[in-house]
Amino acid sequence: MNRHGTPGTSGAESTALEVRGLSVELRTPGGPVPVVRDVGFSVGAGQTLALLGESGCGKSMTAQAVAGLLDPVAEVVGGQVLLGGRDVLRLGPRERRGLAGPELAMVFQDALTALNPVHTVGSQLAEPFRIHERASRGAARERAVELMERVGIPEPGLRFRSYPHQFSGGMRQRLLIAMAVALRPSVLLADEPTTALDVTVQAQIMELLAELRRETRMALVLITHDLAVVAEQADQVAVMYSGTVVESGPVAEVFAAPRHPYTRGLLDSVPAGHARGTVLPSIEGAPPRPTAVPAGCAFRTRCPLARERCATHEPPLSATGPGRASACHYWKELADA
Ligand SMILES: Nc1ncnc2c1ncn2[C@@H]1O[C@H](COP(=O)(O)OP(=O)(O)OP(=O)(O)O)[C@@H](O)[C@H]1O
Ligand code: SF4
Ligand SMILES: [Mg+2]
């Protein structure tokens, strides 16, 4: 467990990525608006950490900040991102770019916009080998075709010359994953890699990610709305609400006995025996807008356990047991229930 009480890597696993106190603000005409607030987590080599939470809670912003790929309207205003022990937020732009690919890679939420429509997929896949490994054109092509085969693209030799729009959604997602894992990164951030894909393709993509993780000891940060995917794929989970982590710990423990009313609400609202691919159902009410986060606990307007203290004192994320943490003043009431 790190100082933020977030799930840590056990002694058996070396830490691949550790994020501490990460805060991101949006620059708006009305002044800075916090969208990621003091987020911390760590993930070990070969392990998967899921970032879970409703739309707008800051999952993508967190991942983009870690990857150094934030939209120019957003800015990291605090924290550390330790990759192999080095704080990448303190690196210059050139050094930082050098990490993208071999150390840290990201699969974006939207596969179509993440691929360049005017270049063949083959040339896009070959590019990392040309840039990072200074491979010849022929060698890079060979590696790219191998990679296409590896991620299950049929007839890769022929499809090398195709353009992104000539691939189905599932195949484009495979291409993005292929591009991201080309240089065998030690950490992969996958932002909803299966949203918008049908259930069979979702399962294939998740299996592919699991294989890559096993083969290369890649650490995976998986962003998803899908509780079934988290339960099946992840070792650790960090549940986010309104820009911050409100509960974290080993998935099996958190799902069996959540220690935050928000996590409880997410789990309770899933019908028993729900199918794979089910997205998070809604808890009554909506999360606050980043410009209107209530004082005290951000969840209090929707929380069945809220009381006076919740309106005045923001609950810090605190350890509740080995490897577990909750940001609720009254977590014990859930644990005892
Ligand atoms: N480019 C942007 N410009 C302005 N606001 C943004 C931008 N991107 C995100 N936001 C805002 O920042 C907050 C966090 O957004 P983020 O995209 O990280 O949420 P998310 O958890 O990934 O949601 P989803 O599950 O819908 O992908 C939201 O309030 C969102 O409206
Ligand atoms: S601190 Fe209060 S409002 Fe927040 S989750 Fe706990 S009980 Fe609910
Ligand atoms: Mg997102």
Short mmCIF file of C-alpha atoms and ligand atoms in Angstrom, two decimals:
data_model
loop_
_atom_site.label_atom_id
_atom_site.label_comp_id
_atom_site.label_asym_id
_atom_site.label_seq_id
_atom_site.Cartn_x
_atom_site.Cartn_y
_atom_site.Cartn_z
CA MET A 1 0.00 0.00 0.00
CA ASN A 2 1.36 3.43 -0.86
CA ARG A 3 0.90 6.60 1.16
CA HIS A 4 -2.52 7.22 -0.40
CA GLY A 5 -3.77 3.94 0.90
CA THR A 6 -4.21 2.64 -2.63
CA PRO A 7 -3.64 -0.95 -3.63
CA GLY A 8 0.01 -1.66 -3.84
CA THR A 9 2.06 -4.44 -5.20
CA SER A 10 2.90 -7.22 -2.84
CA GLY A 11 6.52 -7.98 -2.15
CA ALA A 12 6.43 -10.78 -4.73
CA GLU A 13 5.79 -8.43 -7.63
CA SER A 14 8.03 -5.55 -8.66
CA THR A 15 6.12 -2.29 -9.07
CA ALA A 16 5.91 -1.33 -12.74
CA LEU A 17 3.96 1.90 -12.28
CA GLU A 18 3.20 3.96 -9.23
CA VAL A 19 1.06 7.08 -9.35
CA ARG A 20 1.06 9.37 -6.31
CA GLY A 21 -1.17 12.32 -5.59
CA LEU A 22 -1.89 13.00 -9.26
CA SER A 23 -3.99 16.11 -9.82
CA VAL A 24 -5.17 17.52 -13.14
CA GLU A 25 -7.00 20.76 -13.83
CA LEU A 26 -8.88 21.99 -16.86
CA ARG A 27 -8.12 25.50 -17.97
CA THR A 28 -11.43 27.25 -18.53
CA PRO A 29 -12.38 30.90 -19.10
CA GLY A 30 -13.82 30.84 -15.56
CA GLY A 31 -10.52 29.64 -14.07
CA PRO A 32 -8.97 26.23 -13.36
CA VAL A 33 -11.35 23.33 -12.73
CA PRO A 34 -10.01 20.23 -10.93
CA VAL A 35 -10.91 17.01 -12.78
CA VAL A 36 -8.42 14.58 -11.22
CA ARG A 37 -7.81 15.05 -7.50
CA ASP A 38 -4.98 13.41 -5.59
CA VAL A 39 -5.20 10.07 -7.40
CA GLY A 40 -2.83 7.30 -6.40
CA PHE A 41 -2.41 3.66 -7.35
CA SER A 42 0.31 1.20 -8.20
CA VAL A 43 0.48 -1.83 -10.44
CA GLY A 44 2.99 -4.66 -10.45
CA ALA A 45 4.66 -6.35 -13.41
CA GLY A 46 2.25 -8.86 -14.94
CA GLN A 47 -0.67 -7.49 -12.89
CA THR A 48 -3.88 -5.72 -13.89
CA LEU A 49 -5.36 -2.76 -12.08
CA ALA A 50 -8.85 -1.69 -13.12
CA LEU A 51 -9.97 1.92 -12.92
CA LEU A 52 -13.72 1.81 -12.49
CA GLY A 53 -16.34 4.54 -12.26
CA GLU A 54 -19.20 6.30 -13.99
CA SER A 55 -18.81 8.48 -17.03
CA GLY A 56 -16.99 11.74 -16.35
CA CYS A 57 -15.28 10.61 -13.12
CA GLY A 58 -11.81 11.26 -14.56
CA LYS A 59 -10.61 7.82 -15.69
CA SER A 60 -9.44 8.93 -19.13
CA MET A 61 -7.90 12.14 -17.80
CA THR A 62 -5.95 10.09 -15.26
CA ALA A 63 -4.65 7.71 -17.94
CA GLN A 64 -3.82 10.53 -20.33
CA ALA A 65 -1.95 12.40 -17.60
CA VAL A 66 0.06 9.27 -16.79
CA ALA A 67 0.86 8.74 -20.48
CA GLY A 68 1.72 12.42 -21.03
CA LEU A 69 -1.03 12.69 -23.63
CA LEU A 70 -3.41 15.20 -22.07
CA ASP A 71 -5.44 17.49 -24.23
CA PRO A 72 -3.88 21.01 -24.15
CA VAL A 73 -6.90 22.28 -22.17
CA ALA A 74 -5.82 20.10 -19.25
CA GLU A 75 -2.71 20.33 -17.10
CA VAL A 76 -1.06 18.19 -14.45
CA VAL A 77 -0.84 20.39 -11.35
CA GLY A 78 0.60 17.92 -8.87
CA GLY A 79 1.77 14.43 -8.14
CA GLN A 80 4.28 11.88 -9.32
CA VAL A 81 4.18 9.17 -11.98
CA LEU A 82 6.92 6.68 -11.16
CA LEU A 83 7.87 4.36 -13.95
CA GLY A 84 10.69 1.99 -13.10
CA GLY A 85 11.36 4.29 -10.11
CA ARG A 86 11.74 7.49 -12.23
CA ASP A 87 9.20 10.32 -12.02
CA VAL A 88 8.24 10.80 -15.66
CA LEU A 89 6.49 14.10 -14.87
CA ARG A 90 9.91 15.58 -14.19
CA LEU A 91 11.38 14.50 -17.53
CA GLY A 92 11.80 16.85 -20.48
CA PRO A 93 9.53 16.36 -23.53
CA ARG A 94 12.22 14.52 -25.48
CA GLU A 95 13.01 12.01 -22.75
CA ARG A 96 9.31 11.56 -22.16
CA ARG A 97 8.67 10.79 -25.85
CA GLY A 98 11.43 8.21 -25.70
CA LEU A 99 9.46 6.26 -23.09
CA ALA A 100 6.32 6.11 -25.23
CA GLY A 101 6.34 2.67 -26.78
CA PRO A 102 9.10 0.74 -25.04
CA GLU A 103 8.08 1.70 -21.48
CA LEU A 104 4.55 3.01 -21.50
CA ALA A 105 1.87 2.67 -24.14
CA MET A 106 -1.78 3.57 -24.34
CA VAL A 107 -4.78 2.21 -26.19
CA PHE A 108 -7.32 5.00 -26.60
CA GLN A 109 -11.03 4.90 -26.04
CA ASP A 110 -11.89 5.59 -29.68
CA ALA A 111 -10.20 3.24 -32.14
CA LEU A 112 -11.23 5.03 -35.32
CA THR A 113 -9.95 8.46 -34.39
CA ALA A 114 -6.75 7.03 -32.90
CA LEU A 115 -5.66 5.61 -36.26
CA ASN A 116 -4.52 7.95 -39.00
CA PRO A 117 -7.06 7.61 -41.84
CA VAL A 118 -4.68 8.64 -44.63
CA HIS A 119 -1.92 6.09 -43.95
CA THR A 120 -2.12 2.34 -44.46
CA VAL A 121 -2.34 0.35 -41.28
CA GLY A 122 0.88 -1.40 -42.25
CA SER A 123 2.87 1.81 -42.39
CA GLN A 124 1.43 2.88 -39.03
CA LEU A 125 2.30 -0.45 -37.47
CA ALA A 126 5.80 -0.47 -38.92
CA GLU A 127 6.58 3.05 -37.69
CA PRO A 128 7.54 2.18 -34.08
CA PHE A 129 10.10 -0.34 -35.35
CA ARG A 130 11.54 2.24 -37.76
CA ILE A 131 11.76 4.94 -35.08
CA HIS A 132 12.72 3.05 -31.94
CA GLU A 133 14.65 0.13 -33.36
CA ARG A 134 15.93 1.85 -36.49
CA ALA A 135 14.73 -1.17 -38.45
CA SER A 136 15.04 -1.15 -42.25
CA ARG A 137 11.84 -0.77 -44.25
CA GLY A 138 11.76 -4.51 -45.00
CA ALA A 139 12.50 -5.58 -41.44
CA ALA A 140 9.90 -3.19 -40.02
CA ARG A 141 7.34 -4.53 -42.47
CA GLU A 142 8.12 -8.08 -41.42
CA ARG A 143 7.71 -7.20 -37.74
CA ALA A 144 4.43 -5.39 -38.45
CA VAL A 145 3.00 -8.36 -40.37
CA GLU A 146 4.03 -10.67 -37.51
CA LEU A 147 2.28 -8.36 -35.07
CA MET A 148 -0.90 -8.29 -37.17
CA GLU A 149 -0.86 -12.05 -37.16
CA ARG A 150 -0.26 -12.07 -33.41
CA VAL A 151 -3.38 -9.99 -32.71
CA GLY A 152 -5.51 -12.15 -34.99
CA ILE A 153 -5.83 -10.08 -38.17
CA PRO A 154 -6.55 -12.56 -41.00
CA GLU A 155 -4.22 -12.47 -44.03
CA PRO A 156 -1.90 -9.84 -42.55
CA GLY A 157 0.38 -9.86 -45.62
CA LEU A 158 -2.52 -8.61 -47.76
CA ARG A 159 -4.19 -6.39 -45.19
CA PHE A 160 -0.93 -4.56 -44.53
CA ARG A 161 -1.81 -2.21 -47.39
CA SER A 162 -5.37 -1.52 -46.24
CA TYR A 163 -6.54 1.75 -44.73
CA PRO A 164 -8.16 1.96 -41.25
CA HIS A 165 -11.71 2.48 -42.63
CA GLN A 166 -11.43 -0.86 -44.45
CA PHE A 167 -11.33 -2.69 -41.09
CA SER A 168 -14.25 -3.51 -38.80
CA GLY A 169 -14.43 -1.97 -35.30
CA GLY A 170 -13.06 -5.13 -33.71
CA MET A 171 -10.19 -5.35 -36.17
CA ARG A 172 -9.32 -1.68 -35.68
CA GLN A 173 -9.20 -2.27 -31.94
CA ARG A 174 -6.81 -5.18 -32.56
CA LEU A 175 -4.66 -2.87 -34.68
CA LEU A 176 -4.52 -0.29 -31.89
CA ILE A 177 -3.50 -2.94 -29.42
CA ALA A 178 -0.88 -4.19 -31.87
CA MET A 179 0.52 -0.67 -32.21
CA ALA A 180 0.53 -0.18 -28.45
CA VAL A 181 2.28 -3.44 -27.64
CA ALA A 182 4.68 -3.40 -30.61
CA LEU A 183 7.68 -2.52 -28.47
CA ARG A 184 6.63 -4.71 -25.54
CA PRO A 185 5.92 -1.89 -23.09
CA SER A 186 6.31 -2.55 -19.40
CA VAL A 187 3.03 -0.73 -18.78
CA LEU A 188 -0.06 -0.59 -20.98
CA LEU A 189 -2.90 1.83 -20.26
CA ALA A 190 -6.02 0.53 -22.00
CA ASP A 191 -8.91 3.00 -21.99
CA GLU A 192 -12.13 1.06 -22.53
CA PRO A 193 -10.53 -1.15 -25.15
CA THR A 194 -13.72 -3.12 -25.75
CA THR A 195 -16.50 -0.53 -25.50
CA ALA A 196 -18.63 -0.47 -28.66
CA LEU A 197 -17.55 -3.96 -29.68
CA ASP A 198 -19.86 -6.93 -29.67
CA VAL A 199 -19.62 -9.36 -26.79
CA THR A 200 -17.68 -12.06 -28.68
CA VAL A 201 -15.09 -9.59 -29.93
CA GLN A 202 -14.84 -8.08 -26.44
CA ALA A 203 -13.96 -11.48 -25.04
CA GLN A 204 -11.32 -12.05 -27.75
CA ILE A 205 -9.69 -8.68 -27.10
CA MET A 206 -9.61 -9.27 -23.35
CA GLU A 207 -8.07 -12.69 -23.90
CA LEU A 208 -5.46 -11.14 -26.17
CA LEU A 209 -4.54 -8.59 -23.49
CA ALA A 210 -4.34 -11.31 -20.86
CA GLU A 211 -2.01 -13.38 -23.08
CA LEU A 212 0.26 -10.42 -23.71
CA ARG A 213 0.37 -9.73 -20.00
CA ARG A 214 1.33 -13.30 -19.22
CA GLU A 215 3.93 -13.50 -21.98
CA THR A 216 5.74 -10.21 -21.41
CA ARG A 217 4.94 -9.50 -17.73
CA MET A 218 3.32 -6.29 -18.93
CA ALA A 219 1.45 -4.34 -16.25
CA LEU A 220 -2.02 -3.37 -17.39
CA VAL A 221 -4.12 -0.42 -16.26
CA LEU A 222 -7.56 -1.25 -17.57
CA ILE A 223 -10.25 1.41 -17.73
CA THR A 224 -13.75 0.06 -18.04
CA HIS A 225 -17.38 0.48 -17.05
CA ASP A 226 -17.84 -3.25 -17.16
CA LEU A 227 -17.96 -4.91 -13.74
CA ALA A 228 -17.84 -8.41 -15.23
CA VAL A 229 -14.62 -7.59 -17.09
CA VAL A 230 -13.10 -6.15 -13.90
CA ALA A 231 -14.08 -9.25 -11.93
CA GLU A 232 -12.58 -11.57 -14.55
CA GLN A 233 -9.48 -9.68 -15.59
CA ALA A 234 -8.20 -7.48 -12.82
CA ASP A 235 -6.15 -8.19 -9.71
CA GLN A 236 -6.71 -4.80 -8.11
CA VAL A 237 -9.42 -2.19 -8.53
CA ALA A 238 -9.50 1.54 -7.89
CA VAL A 239 -13.04 2.94 -7.90
CA MET A 240 -13.18 6.60 -8.93
CA TYR A 241 -15.86 9.15 -8.16
CA SER A 242 -15.79 12.81 -9.08
CA GLY A 243 -12.10 12.85 -9.99
CA THR A 244 -10.74 10.88 -7.08
CA VAL A 245 -10.27 7.31 -5.85
CA VAL A 246 -12.94 6.45 -3.27
CA GLU A 247 -12.18 2.77 -2.77
CA SER A 248 -9.35 0.44 -3.70
CA GLY A 249 -8.07 -3.03 -3.04
CA PRO A 250 -7.94 -6.56 -4.44
CA VAL A 251 -10.91 -7.05 -6.80
CA ALA A 252 -12.20 -10.22 -5.16
CA GLU A 253 -12.26 -8.58 -1.71
CA VAL A 254 -13.72 -5.27 -2.83
CA PHE A 255 -16.47 -6.95 -4.85
CA ALA A 256 -17.29 -9.42 -2.08
CA ALA A 257 -17.46 -6.76 0.65
CA PRO A 258 -17.22 -3.15 -0.56
CA ARG A 259 -16.25 -0.50 1.98
CA HIS A 260 -17.64 2.55 0.23
CA PRO A 261 -21.33 3.25 -0.40
CA TYR A 262 -20.56 4.19 -4.01
CA THR A 263 -18.94 0.82 -4.73
CA ARG A 264 -21.83 -0.84 -2.90
CA GLY A 265 -24.27 1.07 -5.12
CA LEU A 266 -22.48 0.04 -8.31
CA LEU A 267 -22.47 -3.61 -7.31
CA ASP A 268 -26.05 -3.64 -6.01
CA SER A 269 -27.48 -2.19 -9.16
CA VAL A 270 -26.19 -5.05 -11.33
CA PRO A 271 -28.86 -7.74 -11.69
CA ALA A 272 -27.80 -11.15 -10.42
CA GLY A 273 -26.28 -13.32 -13.16
CA HIS A 274 -25.72 -10.29 -15.40
CA ALA A 275 -24.19 -11.00 -18.75
CA ARG A 276 -20.68 -10.17 -19.77
CA GLY A 277 -20.58 -6.81 -21.45
CA THR A 278 -23.11 -5.23 -19.09
CA VAL A 279 -22.21 -1.60 -18.59
CA LEU A 280 -22.50 0.16 -15.24
CA PRO A 281 -26.13 0.74 -14.45
CA SER A 282 -26.96 4.08 -12.94
CA ILE A 283 -27.16 4.83 -9.23
CA GLU A 284 -29.96 7.28 -8.46
CA GLY A 285 -28.95 10.85 -9.21
CA ALA A 286 -25.97 11.98 -11.25
CA PRO A 287 -22.35 12.65 -10.36
CA PRO A 288 -21.61 16.33 -9.73
CA ARG A 289 -20.13 18.40 -12.53
CA PRO A 290 -16.44 19.21 -11.91
CA THR A 291 -17.44 22.87 -11.44
CA ALA A 292 -20.02 22.00 -8.78
CA VAL A 293 -18.46 19.35 -6.51
CA PRO A 294 -20.22 19.67 -3.14
CA ALA A 295 -18.21 20.53 -0.03
CA GLY A 296 -17.37 17.64 2.27
CA CYS A 297 -17.84 14.25 0.64
CA ALA A 298 -18.47 14.52 -3.10
CA PHE A 299 -20.79 11.50 -2.99
CA ARG A 300 -23.02 12.80 -0.21
CA THR A 301 -25.83 14.03 -2.50
CA ARG A 302 -26.42 10.42 -3.60
CA CYS A 303 -25.32 8.53 -0.53
CA PRO A 304 -27.82 6.57 1.56
CA LEU A 305 -25.50 6.76 4.61
CA ALA A 306 -24.79 10.51 4.44
CA ARG A 307 -25.12 12.59 7.59
CA GLU A 308 -24.07 15.97 8.92
CA ARG A 309 -20.34 15.38 9.14
CA CYS A 310 -20.27 14.35 5.44
CA ALA A 311 -21.26 17.90 4.45
CA THR A 312 -18.37 19.52 6.28
CA HIS A 313 -15.47 17.04 6.29
CA GLU A 314 -14.07 15.53 3.11
CA PRO A 315 -13.19 11.91 3.91
CA PRO A 316 -9.56 11.12 2.98
CA LEU A 317 -8.75 7.81 1.30
CA SER A 318 -7.54 5.80 4.30
CA ALA A 319 -6.40 2.25 4.88
CA THR A 320 -9.17 -0.04 6.10
CA GLY A 321 -7.12 -3.23 6.22
CA PRO A 322 -4.26 -4.94 4.39
CA GLY A 323 -4.20 -3.62 0.81
CA ARG A 324 -7.57 -1.93 1.15
CA ALA A 325 -8.66 1.68 1.40
CA SER A 326 -11.88 3.68 1.49
CA ALA A 327 -12.77 7.36 1.45
CA CYS A 328 -15.86 7.11 3.63
CA HIS A 329 -16.17 8.26 7.24
CA TYR A 330 -18.56 5.39 7.93
CA TRP A 331 -17.02 2.50 5.99
CA LYS A 332 -17.14 0.32 9.10
CA GLU A 333 -20.92 0.33 8.97
CA LEU A 334 -20.71 -1.37 5.55
CA ALA A 335 -18.04 -3.78 6.75
CA ASP A 336 -20.14 -4.74 9.77
CA ALA A 337 -23.39 -5.10 7.81
N1 LIG B 1 -11.17 17.91 -23.68
C1 LIG B 1 -11.93 18.24 -22.64
N2 LIG B 1 -12.35 19.51 -22.47
C2 LIG B 1 -13.12 19.87 -21.41
N3 LIG B 1 -13.53 19.00 -20.46
C3 LIG B 1 -13.14 17.74 -20.58
C4 LIG B 1 -12.34 17.28 -21.68
N4 LIG B 1 -12.12 15.94 -21.52
C5 LIG B 1 -12.76 15.60 -20.37
N5 LIG B 1 -13.37 16.67 -19.81
C6 LIG B 1 -14.12 16.67 -18.53
O1 LIG B 1 -13.25 16.17 -17.53
C7 LIG B 1 -13.94 15.28 -16.66
C8 LIG B 1 -13.28 13.92 -16.63
O2 LIG B 1 -13.41 13.36 -17.93
P1 LIG B 1 -12.86 11.93 -18.33
O3 LIG B 1 -12.89 11.91 -19.82
O4 LIG B 1 -11.57 11.67 -17.68
O5 LIG B 1 -13.98 10.97 -17.74
P2 LIG B 1 -14.10 9.39 -17.87
O6 LIG B 1 -14.15 8.84 -16.49
O7 LIG B 1 -13.04 8.85 -18.77
O8 LIG B 1 -15.55 9.24 -18.54
P3 LIG B 1 -16.06 8.16 -19.64
O9 LIG B 1 -16.38 6.94 -18.86
O10 LIG B 1 -17.27 8.83 -20.19
O11 LIG B 1 -15.00 7.99 -20.66
C9 LIG B 1 -15.39 15.25 -17.16
O12 LIG B 1 -16.14 16.15 -16.41
C10 LIG B 1 -15.29 15.71 -18.59
O13 LIG B 1 -16.49 16.37 -18.98
S1 SF4 B 2 -18.45 10.01 3.84
FE1 SF4 B 2 -20.65 10.19 4.19
S2 SF4 B 2 -21.54 10.84 2.24
FE2 SF4 B 2 -19.45 10.12 1.85
S3 SF4 B 2 -19.71 8.01 1.26
FE3 SF4 B 2 -19.34 8.02 3.47
S4 SF4 B 2 -21.34 8.10 4.45
FE4 SF4 B 2 -21.62 8.63 2.28
MG MG B 3 -13.09 8.00 -20.61
#
